[in-house]
PDB file of C-alpha atoms and ligand atoms in Angstrom:
ATOM      1  CA  UNK A   1      -0.272   0.031  -0.406  1.00  0.00           C
ATOM      2  CA  UNK A   2       1.301   3.170  -1.155  1.00  0.00           C
ATOM      3  CA  UNK A   3       0.229   5.502   1.945  1.00  0.00           C
ATOM      4  CA  UNK A   4       0.835   8.504   0.193  1.00  0.00           C
ATOM      5  CA  UNK A   5      -0.821   8.434  -3.115  1.00  0.00           C
ATOM      6  CA  UNK A   6      -3.586   6.736  -1.499  1.00  0.00           C
ATOM      7  CA  UNK A   7      -4.398   8.887   1.418  1.00  0.00           C
ATOM      8  CA  UNK A   8      -7.999  10.493   1.113  1.00  0.00           C
ATOM      9  CA  UNK A   9     -10.078  12.574   3.996  1.00  0.00           C
ATOM     10  CA  UNK A  10     -12.432  10.195   4.937  1.00  0.00           C
ATOM     11  CA  UNK A  11     -15.710  12.496   6.863  1.00  0.00           C
ATOM     12  CA  UNK A  12     -17.537   9.749   8.389  1.00  0.00           C
ATOM     13  CA  UNK A  13     -16.109   6.117  10.836  1.00  0.00           C
ATOM     14  CA  UNK A  14     -17.967   3.468  11.574  1.00  0.00           C
ATOM     15  CA  UNK A  15     -18.755   4.532  14.494  1.00  0.00           C
ATOM     16  CA  UNK A  16     -19.252   1.156  15.472  1.00  0.00           C
ATOM     17  CA  UNK A  17     -15.210   1.011  15.621  1.00  0.00           C
ATOM     18  CA  UNK A  18     -12.604   2.356  18.702  1.00  0.00           C
ATOM     19  CA  UNK A  19      -8.698   1.981  18.394  1.00  0.00           C
ATOM     20  CA  UNK A  20      -7.355   0.633  22.053  1.00  0.00           C
ATOM     21  CA  UNK A  21      -5.525   2.607  24.028  1.00  0.00           C
ATOM     22  CA  UNK A  22      -2.672   0.574  23.071  1.00  0.00           C
ATOM     23  CA  UNK A  23      -3.264   0.847  19.818  1.00  0.00           C
ATOM     24  CA  UNK A  24      -3.237   4.959  19.686  1.00  0.00           C
ATOM     25  CA  UNK A  25       0.031   4.795  21.904  1.00  0.00           C
ATOM     26  CA  UNK A  26       1.815   3.212  19.195  1.00  0.00           C
ATOM     27  CA  UNK A  27       0.605   5.506  16.401  1.00  0.00           C
ATOM     28  CA  UNK A  28       1.426   8.437  18.539  1.00  0.00           C
ATOM     29  CA  UNK A  29       4.492   6.492  19.835  1.00  0.00           C
ATOM     30  CA  UNK A  30       5.262   5.932  15.488  1.00  0.00           C
ATOM     31  CA  UNK A  31       4.054   9.403  14.300  1.00  0.00           C
ATOM     32  CA  UNK A  32       6.286  11.283  16.345  1.00  0.00           C
ATOM     33  CA  UNK A  33       9.468   9.658  14.425  1.00  0.00           C
ATOM     34  CA  UNK A  34       8.748  13.230  12.965  1.00  0.00           C
ATOM     35  CA  UNK A  35      11.324  15.704  13.052  1.00  0.00           C
ATOM     36  CA  UNK A  36      11.623  19.234  14.471  1.00  0.00           C
ATOM     37  CA  UNK A  37      13.299  21.888  14.947  1.00  0.00           C
ATOM     38  CA  UNK A  38      15.989  21.035  17.560  1.00  0.00           C
ATOM     39  CA  UNK A  39      14.144  18.459  18.227  1.00  0.00           C
ATOM     40  CA  UNK A  40      12.601  19.781  21.290  1.00  0.00           C
ATOM     41  CA  UNK A  41       9.345  17.247  19.998  1.00  0.00           C
ATOM     42  CA  UNK A  42       6.247  20.159  21.172  1.00  0.00           C
ATOM     43  CA  UNK A  43       3.225  18.453  19.962  1.00  0.00           C
ATOM     44  CA  UNK A  44       0.834  17.316  22.413  1.00  0.00           C
ATOM     45  CA  UNK A  45      -2.217  14.849  21.807  1.00  0.00           C
ATOM     46  CA  UNK A  46      -5.041  15.013  23.370  1.00  0.00           C
ATOM     47  CA  UNK A  47      -7.081  12.374  22.212  1.00  0.00           C
ATOM     48  CA  UNK A  48     -10.943  13.054  22.282  1.00  0.00           C
ATOM     49  CA  UNK A  49     -12.106   9.079  22.377  1.00  0.00           C
ATOM     50  CA  UNK A  50     -14.870   9.022  25.447  1.00  0.00           C
ATOM     51  CA  UNK A  51     -18.645  10.532  24.941  1.00  0.00           C
ATOM     52  CA  UNK A  52     -18.209  13.100  27.646  1.00  0.00           C
ATOM     53  CA  UNK A  53     -14.874  14.002  25.755  1.00  0.00           C
ATOM     54  CA  UNK A  54     -16.736  14.738  22.443  1.00  0.00           C
ATOM     55  CA  UNK A  55     -19.112  17.142  24.395  1.00  0.00           C
ATOM     56  CA  UNK A  56     -16.465  19.046  25.437  1.00  0.00           C
ATOM     57  CA  UNK A  57     -14.784  19.495  22.124  1.00  0.00           C
ATOM     58  CA  UNK A  58     -18.887  20.366  21.000  1.00  0.00           C
ATOM     59  CA  UNK A  59     -19.016  23.815  20.913  1.00  0.00           C
ATOM     60  CA  UNK A  60     -16.002  25.075  20.265  1.00  0.00           C
ATOM     61  CA  UNK A  61     -15.846  22.836  16.203  1.00  0.00           C
ATOM     62  CA  UNK A  62     -17.705  24.639  12.912  1.00  0.00           C
ATOM     63  CA  UNK A  63     -18.830  21.717  11.048  1.00  0.00           C
ATOM     64  CA  UNK A  64     -17.024  18.496  10.708  1.00  0.00           C
ATOM     65  CA  UNK A  65     -19.872  17.030  13.171  1.00  0.00           C
ATOM     66  CA  UNK A  66     -19.764  13.934  10.952  1.00  0.00           C
ATOM     67  CA  UNK A  67     -16.150  13.541  12.371  1.00  0.00           C
ATOM     68  CA  UNK A  68     -16.764  14.496  15.762  1.00  0.00           C
ATOM     69  CA  UNK A  69     -20.166  11.841  15.960  1.00  0.00           C
ATOM     70  CA  UNK A  70     -18.507   8.863  13.857  1.00  0.00           C
ATOM     71  CA  UNK A  71     -14.861   9.294  14.550  1.00  0.00           C
ATOM     72  CA  UNK A  72     -13.139   6.462  16.336  1.00  0.00           C
ATOM     73  CA  UNK A  73     -10.845   9.999  18.312  1.00  0.00           C
ATOM     74  CA  UNK A  74     -10.386  13.134  17.677  1.00  0.00           C
ATOM     75  CA  UNK A  75      -7.177  14.177  18.194  1.00  0.00           C
ATOM     76  CA  UNK A  76      -6.700  17.325  19.661  1.00  0.00           C
ATOM     77  CA  UNK A  77      -3.095  18.362  18.518  1.00  0.00           C
ATOM     78  CA  UNK A  78      -1.602  21.520  20.938  1.00  0.00           C
ATOM     79  CA  UNK A  79       1.599  23.093  20.130  1.00  0.00           C
ATOM     80  CA  UNK A  80       3.365  23.597  23.363  1.00  0.00           C
ATOM     81  CA  UNK A  81       5.050  27.403  23.824  1.00  0.00           C
ATOM     82  CA  UNK A  82       7.040  25.419  26.858  1.00  0.00           C
ATOM     83  CA  UNK A  83       8.534  22.964  25.280  1.00  0.00           C
ATOM     84  CA  UNK A  84      11.632  23.612  26.293  1.00  0.00           C
ATOM     85  CA  UNK A  85      10.549  22.882  29.865  1.00  0.00           C
ATOM     86  CA  UNK A  86      11.265  19.381  28.714  1.00  0.00           C
ATOM     87  CA  UNK A  87      14.804  19.503  27.468  1.00  0.00           C
ATOM     88  CA  UNK A  88      16.295  18.082  29.851  1.00  0.00           C
ATOM     89  CA  UNK A  89      13.599  14.608  30.191  1.00  0.00           C
ATOM     90  CA  UNK A  90      15.098  14.227  25.742  1.00  0.00           C
ATOM     91  CA  UNK A  91      18.253  14.814  26.561  1.00  0.00           C
ATOM     92  CA  UNK A  92      18.280  12.103  29.412  1.00  0.00           C
ATOM     93  CA  UNK A  93      16.495  10.399  27.746  1.00  0.00           C
ATOM     94  CA  UNK A  94      19.074  10.225  24.435  1.00  0.00           C
ATOM     95  CA  UNK A  95      22.078   9.251  27.333  1.00  0.00           C
ATOM     96  CA  UNK A  96      19.515   6.852  29.106  1.00  0.00           C
ATOM     97  CA  UNK A  97      19.540   4.575  25.254  1.00  0.00           C
ATOM     98  CA  UNK A  98      23.058   5.648  25.088  1.00  0.00           C
ATOM     99  CA  UNK A  99      22.939   7.861  21.871  1.00  0.00           C
ATOM    100  CA  UNK A 100      24.556  10.910  23.078  1.00  0.00           C
ATOM    101  CA  UNK A 101      27.511  11.612  25.911  1.00  0.00           C
ATOM    102  CA  UNK A 102      26.672  12.504  29.068  1.00  0.00           C
ATOM    103  CA  UNK A 103      28.782  16.064  28.312  1.00  0.00           C
ATOM    104  CA  UNK A 104      27.721  16.385  25.253  1.00  0.00           C
ATOM    105  CA  UNK A 105      23.824  16.149  26.853  1.00  0.00           C
ATOM    106  CA  UNK A 106      25.094  18.272  29.892  1.00  0.00           C
ATOM    107  CA  UNK A 107      26.256  21.288  26.775  1.00  0.00           C
ATOM    108  CA  UNK A 108      23.526  20.972  25.632  1.00  0.00           C
ATOM    109  CA  UNK A 109      20.956  21.079  28.018  1.00  0.00           C
ATOM    110  CA  UNK A 110      23.399  24.825  29.538  1.00  0.00           C
ATOM    111  CA  UNK A 111      22.899  26.270  25.890  1.00  0.00           C
ATOM    112  CA  UNK A 112      19.335  25.474  25.937  1.00  0.00           C
ATOM    113  CA  UNK A 113      19.164  27.522  29.261  1.00  0.00           C
ATOM    114  CA  UNK A 114      20.698  30.063  28.582  1.00  0.00           C
ATOM    115  CA  UNK A 115      19.109  31.233  25.085  1.00  0.00           C
ATOM    116  CA  UNK A 116      15.399  30.653  26.075  1.00  0.00           C
ATOM    117  CA  UNK A 117      15.156  33.427  28.160  1.00  0.00           C
ATOM    118  CA  UNK A 118      16.660  35.758  24.963  1.00  0.00           C
ATOM    119  CA  UNK A 119      14.295  33.689  22.391  1.00  0.00           C
ATOM    120  CA  UNK A 120      11.597  35.829  20.417  1.00  0.00           C
ATOM    121  CA  UNK A 121       7.807  34.260  21.107  1.00  0.00           C
ATOM    122  CA  UNK A 122       6.614  35.098  18.203  1.00  0.00           C
ATOM    123  CA  UNK A 123       9.432  33.210  16.221  1.00  0.00           C
ATOM    124  CA  UNK A 124       8.868  29.340  18.672  1.00  0.00           C
ATOM    125  CA  UNK A 125       5.448  29.705  18.298  1.00  0.00           C
ATOM    126  CA  UNK A 126       5.338  29.799  14.593  1.00  0.00           C
ATOM    127  CA  UNK A 127       7.808  27.365  14.623  1.00  0.00           C
ATOM    128  CA  UNK A 128       5.816  24.560  16.830  1.00  0.00           C
ATOM    129  CA  UNK A 129       3.616  25.021  14.058  1.00  0.00           C
ATOM    130  CA  UNK A 130       5.681  23.620  11.009  1.00  0.00           C
ATOM    131  CA  UNK A 131       6.711  20.994  13.904  1.00  0.00           C
ATOM    132  CA  UNK A 132       2.740  20.300  14.290  1.00  0.00           C
ATOM    133  CA  UNK A 133       2.183  20.323  10.890  1.00  0.00           C
ATOM    134  CA  UNK A 134       4.659  16.921  10.632  1.00  0.00           C
ATOM    135  CA  UNK A 135       3.529  15.083  13.336  1.00  0.00           C
ATOM    136  CA  UNK A 136       0.130  15.705  11.797  1.00  0.00           C
ATOM    137  CA  UNK A 137       0.763  14.223   8.644  1.00  0.00           C
ATOM    138  CA  UNK A 138       3.106  11.380   9.907  1.00  0.00           C
ATOM    139  CA  UNK A 139      -0.436  10.651  11.730  1.00  0.00           C
ATOM    140  CA  UNK A 140      -1.845  10.232   8.859  1.00  0.00           C
ATOM    141  CA  UNK A 141       0.585   8.406   7.218  1.00  0.00           C
ATOM    142  CA  UNK A 142       0.633   6.218  10.322  1.00  0.00           C
ATOM    143  CA  UNK A 143      -3.128   5.809  10.497  1.00  0.00           C
ATOM    144  CA  UNK A 144      -3.617   4.193   7.068  1.00  0.00           C
ATOM    145  CA  UNK A 145      -0.775   1.406   7.990  1.00  0.00           C
ATOM    146  CA  UNK A 146      -2.451   0.482  10.973  1.00  0.00           C
ATOM    147  CA  UNK A 147      -5.983   0.078   8.762  1.00  0.00           C
ATOM    148  CA  UNK A 148      -7.746   3.788   9.431  1.00  0.00           C
ATOM    149  CA  UNK A 149      -8.777   7.318   7.836  1.00  0.00           C
ATOM    150  CA  UNK A 150      -8.212  10.252   8.735  1.00  0.00           C
ATOM    151  CA  UNK A 151      -9.158  13.788   8.469  1.00  0.00           C
ATOM    152  CA  UNK A 152      -7.085  17.017   9.318  1.00  0.00           C
ATOM    153  CA  UNK A 153      -9.283  19.556   9.780  1.00  0.00           C
ATOM    154  CA  UNK A 154      -9.294  23.565  11.265  1.00  0.00           C
ATOM    155  CA  UNK A 155     -11.501  24.135  11.942  1.00  0.00           C
ATOM    156  CA  UNK A 156     -12.542  24.573  14.745  1.00  0.00           C
ATOM    157  CA  UNK A 157     -12.644  27.711  17.478  1.00  0.00           C
ATOM    158  CA  UNK A 158      -8.673  28.712  17.192  1.00  0.00           C
ATOM    159  CA  UNK A 159      -9.272  31.368  20.628  1.00  0.00           C
ATOM    160  CA  UNK A 160     -10.680  29.475  23.283  1.00  0.00           C
ATOM    161  CA  UNK A 161     -10.584  25.240  21.538  1.00  0.00           C
ATOM    162  CA  UNK A 162      -7.946  24.632  24.310  1.00  0.00           C
ATOM    163  CA  UNK A 163      -9.658  26.547  27.411  1.00  0.00           C
ATOM    164  CA  UNK A 164     -12.899  24.578  26.339  1.00  0.00           C
ATOM    165  CA  UNK A 165      -9.653  21.148  27.413  1.00  0.00           C
ATOM    166  CA  UNK A 166      -9.309  22.331  30.396  1.00  0.00           C
ATOM    167  CA  UNK A 167      -6.027  23.441  29.097  1.00  0.00           C
ATOM    168  CA  UNK A 168      -3.747  26.064  29.760  1.00  0.00           C
ATOM    169  CA  UNK A 169      -4.522  28.558  26.602  1.00  0.00           C
ATOM    170  CA  UNK A 170      -0.900  30.705  27.770  1.00  0.00           C
ATOM    171  CA  UNK A 171       1.163  27.451  27.001  1.00  0.00           C
ATOM    172  CA  UNK A 172      -0.794  25.971  24.698  1.00  0.00           C
ATOM    173  CA  UNK A 173      -1.862  26.804  21.274  1.00  0.00           C
ATOM    174  CA  UNK A 174      -4.163  24.589  18.356  1.00  0.00           C
ATOM    175  CA  UNK A 175      -2.233  23.549  16.186  1.00  0.00           C
ATOM    176  CA  UNK A 176      -5.187  20.890  14.270  1.00  0.00           C
ATOM    177  CA  UNK A 177      -7.879  18.244  14.918  1.00  0.00           C
ATOM    178  CA  UNK A 178      -7.033  14.829  13.341  1.00  0.00           C
ATOM    179  CA  UNK A 179     -10.119  12.731  12.697  1.00  0.00           C
ATOM    180  CA  UNK A 180      -8.992   8.488  12.802  1.00  0.00           C
ATOM    181  CA  UNK A 181     -10.863   5.585  12.435  1.00  0.00           C
ATOM    182  CA  UNK A 182     -12.632   2.846  10.193  1.00  0.00           C
ATOM    183  CA  UNK A 183     -13.482   4.706   7.332  1.00  0.00           C
ATOM    184  CA  UNK A 184     -17.074   4.044   5.877  1.00  0.00           C
ATOM    185  CA  UNK A 185     -16.611   6.227   3.155  1.00  0.00           C
ATOM    186  CA  UNK A 186     -14.291   6.316   0.471  1.00  0.00           C
ATOM    187  CA  UNK A 187     -13.903  10.667   0.445  1.00  0.00           C
ATOM    188  CA  UNK A 188     -13.576  11.758  -3.074  1.00  0.00           C
ATOM    189  CA  UNK A 189     -10.147  12.124  -5.260  1.00  0.00           C
ATOM    190  CA  UNK A 190      -8.803  15.331  -4.878  1.00  0.00           C
ATOM    191  CA  UNK A 191      -6.602  17.497  -7.839  1.00  0.00           C
ATOM    192  CA  UNK A 192      -3.319  19.006  -7.071  1.00  0.00           C
ATOM    193  CA  UNK A 193      -2.163  22.399  -8.539  1.00  0.00           C
ATOM    194  CA  UNK A 194       1.212  21.205 -11.698  1.00  0.00           C
ATOM    195  CA  UNK A 195       4.648  21.590 -11.013  1.00  0.00           C
ATOM    196  CA  UNK A 196       5.211  23.651 -13.160  1.00  0.00           C
ATOM    197  CA  UNK A 197       1.920  26.166 -11.174  1.00  0.00           C
ATOM    198  CA  UNK A 198       3.772  25.829  -7.371  1.00  0.00           C
ATOM    199  CA  UNK A 199       7.774  25.706  -8.336  1.00  0.00           C
ATOM    200  CA  UNK A 200      10.530  27.843  -8.987  1.00  0.00           C
ATOM    201  CA  UNK A 201      13.246  26.008 -10.638  1.00  0.00           C
ATOM    202  CA  UNK A 202      17.055  28.824 -10.176  1.00  0.00           C
TER     203      UNK A 202
HETATM  204  C1  LIG B 301      -5.161  22.733   7.906  1.00  0.00           C
HETATM  205  C2  LIG B 301      -6.173  21.979   6.985  1.00  0.00           C
HETATM  206  C3  LIG B 301      -7.375  22.559   7.425  1.00  0.00           C
HETATM  207  C4  LIG B 301      -8.606  21.190   6.874  1.00  0.00           C
HETATM  208  N1  LIG B 301      -9.244  21.619   7.849  1.00  0.00           N
HETATM  209  C5  LIG B 301     -10.809  20.801   7.199  1.00  0.00           C
HETATM  210  C6  LIG B 301     -11.942  21.135   7.751  1.00  0.00           C
HETATM  211  O1  LIG B 301     -11.692  20.772   8.436  1.00  0.00           O
HETATM  212  N2  LIG B 301     -13.309  20.211   7.422  1.00  0.00           N
HETATM  213  C7  LIG B 301     -12.625  18.863   7.008  1.00  0.00           C
HETATM  214  O2  LIG B 301     -13.763  17.805   6.869  1.00  0.00           O
HETATM  215  N3  LIG B 301     -11.909  18.859   6.041  1.00  0.00           N
HETATM  216  C8  LIG B 301     -10.179  19.279   6.153  1.00  0.00           C
HETATM  217  N4  LIG B 301      -9.469  19.706   5.422  1.00  0.00           N
HETATM  218  C9  LIG B 301      -9.086  19.049   4.685  1.00  0.00           C
HETATM  219  C10 LIG B 301      -8.887  19.309   2.950  1.00  0.00           C
HETATM  220  O3  LIG B 301      -9.520  19.526   3.131  1.00  0.00           O
HETATM  221  C11 LIG B 301      -7.760  18.594   1.870  1.00  0.00           C
HETATM  222  O4  LIG B 301      -6.889  17.814   3.393  1.00  0.00           O
HETATM  223  C12 LIG B 301      -8.694  18.964   0.791  1.00  0.00           C
HETATM  224  O5  LIG B 301      -9.604  19.101  -0.134  1.00  0.00           O
HETATM  225  C13 LIG B 301      -7.211  18.093  -0.057  1.00  0.00           C
HETATM  226  O6  LIG B 301      -8.259  16.919  -0.188  1.00  0.00           O
HETATM  227  P1  LIG B 301      -7.458  15.216  -0.236  1.00  0.00           P
HETATM  228  O7  LIG B 301      -7.040  14.710   2.089  1.00  0.00           O
HETATM  229  O8  LIG B 301      -8.833  14.209   0.738  1.00  0.00           O
HETATM  230  O9  LIG B 301      -5.829  15.217  -0.534  1.00  0.00           O
HETATM  231  C14 LIG B 301      -8.156  20.372   5.764  1.00  0.00           C
HETATM  232  C15 LIG B 301      -6.889  20.548   5.753  1.00  0.00           C
HETATM  233  C16 LIG B 301      -5.672  20.807   6.123  1.00  0.00           C
HETATM  234  C17 LIG B 301      -4.560  20.656   6.037  1.00  0.00           C
END
């Protein structure tokens, strides 16, 4: 299966098909192999799978009802503006897995600690959004390898969704929702611009 060419946005799923927490964890784990700036992995996932969770999400969705009602889960991808708080966790893991010497870890942490106060918050936010887009794309392809389909969803109240989910809106900024489930329709084919319309050759 070529997930790159076969993926389509699917908006209606079989509501009887749920995804176990184990499988969802594996899917998110594989998706998280996505690259990110300085490997800071600013994406945070809110897996909205329960009826209560979906009720919480409902008022801040704009349209996209069929995905909410029929998907196994709506995965809200948030951009953590305080991603550097997890730098030690990331580098400690690299050391314990034998991927990085301890002194390199210490140097990196020192340089991040010195750098963070001088960072432009706007650039941190925009950089994190790029990383969230990459993980979202990877999530959609990984889902297909597990036999599920997805739909990227930007149609929601970006100002209020984080608060509605009970999280800190000053720390987390919404990037995208990805609905996931077993498809109950084929979706429709879509065209793409010709490369001549999108590419500058220098
Ligand atoms: C950032 C973004 C936001 C989107 N928002 C929605 C949405 O709110 N509802 C929806 O049904 N599809 C949404 N889509 C899906 C696009 O309509 C779809 O990707 C596009 O038409 C191409 O179709 P395909 O995904 O089947 O290839 C969104 C896609 C992206 C990348």
